[in-house]
């Protein structure tokens, strides 16, 4: 198997956040109103649904319409339920419930949130990466108070575990309140200058609070300086937030060294991060998200005598030409306050205290790039290529801390070859395989596993191929031959070389009884593959035919509609497969029968509308003593037909007495009518 790189293509980071509310910017203390219950069904979406009655629109807490909750088509770890709150709100709590009157509930889940529905962030509870505790039955409600709360428009619930005797089933509620937000956007070439009120007395303390969302990894967030070179600066450097404090006089000899503090990491993730700076004489408190650094600056507090101007988004040269002298910030600042003054509001109203330079706007655009994170060796992303073109051309960005691992794999058309782009010893390597030719290799870049973003451009056409990593270009001559681009590119950690497609067009990499997405054959599960490094015999890559015999028995995915085998474009590489017939087992005496082999098996039909009268008739045979034959649920009315059995074993020579009871329970709410009918039979056994 290929080595693994925990690589990221425009990363999705999971970092904790904290909200600090200055005076005048807070939300009302009573912030626990239900936010989801009044939303229309169109505000709910999901990865899939078992039926139209199990759709996401039926997932509101305590509701019984539809099938009584959301249930996906397949219960696995790739399902999600999403809410669009319509606008950015403060979220303080969530609640979950299972599917009404069913065996379907979620026992653990992750909570994600997003501003635009594309770039997601995980909510971490108490610094834990594990999920929220869920439900233990279908109808009890489990609440969870979020400490700290967060602000978002979109929420996504990702089930991690569920009732093993049922399916995924959820009804949800979200609690919170409206969120006040004042936003200013800087395009990387703009800034604003705020002139403070020139009071005769120096304020007892300075408090600066803001949130920022960075589009690039470097840039000045704020800067304030004095007449003698003393200054404070907050700057984003390679995704880390650095606070500079120079309280000395640049024109005089001084033994006071400037103070430099660094907090946070990978803060250029296009998510909101909070900042709080408190200056009290020489005491400084610096907080980024939930992490605070306290320190005492050396020297006299009079040395930190700053001008009555503070710039945001960049450094405006005092005096005079208003030119930028350092890299400016590209991103958004939210709820920007200086000593309780809403600086953004002053700028929006074009107050005389504010000077704006460049393109400053008051809305935060959504990022155009979509980040993808590969968290395991089984993660990959398949994207369509430009099939049939006479060249291969791919451009992307990545960052990782791993020294080795696959980044990109693709096959050429008509089995003419393949290529793989991977990291080795922190360097980017490209290998191109063409039929009848020896492999061609290109190496570019160095130290690429530093956690920073690196741009990659790869192209191959006719007689040459080249790779550009940041500013490093490598070119490799090729034999002049037609290169036909394939139809799929595979990004990520380890590319599956084969898979099969089921009846709902879903892709499966599990073979013969292995867990979903385990990428193991039967020999891998039993530990007897011909090469212990691999989990399938066919992966061994030997110069002889090897084989794997596999039985696919996951009925919810059958029949097999497609089998894909890649990695056959390399020299002396071949593949062959045989797909046997679909075999069904059952009782030929009942051609129109259905078998329910587990407690979670059921058939779902549209709601039963019988008006005044209706007939229901069926035959059954069973070996169990109890179970539900039919259930028709409404908001308050229901019909249920079930089997109830009781067994009493008496000491010999007494009899074993078995009672069977078929119960018909009907409840209609308007008239409060209720009927219970039970026909019992006693069977005596010697």
XYZ file of C-alpha atoms in Angstrom, residues 46-51 54 70-76 79-80 159 167-169:
20
model
C -29.344 15.891 4.285
C -26.901 13.534 2.636
C -29.724 11.111 1.740
C -33.124 9.925 2.903
C -34.645 6.485 3.284
C -37.901 7.648 1.704
C -37.978 10.112 6.191
C -34.986 11.917 9.443
C -33.423 8.592 8.445
C -30.792 8.341 5.673
C -30.886 5.749 2.907
C -27.888 3.904 4.363
C -26.772 4.129 7.977
C -23.035 4.821 7.880
C -24.460 10.765 6.546
C -25.361 14.251 7.750
C -23.940 10.727 13.270
C -30.919 2.781 11.860
C -29.822 6.382 12.087
C -32.806 8.457 13.163
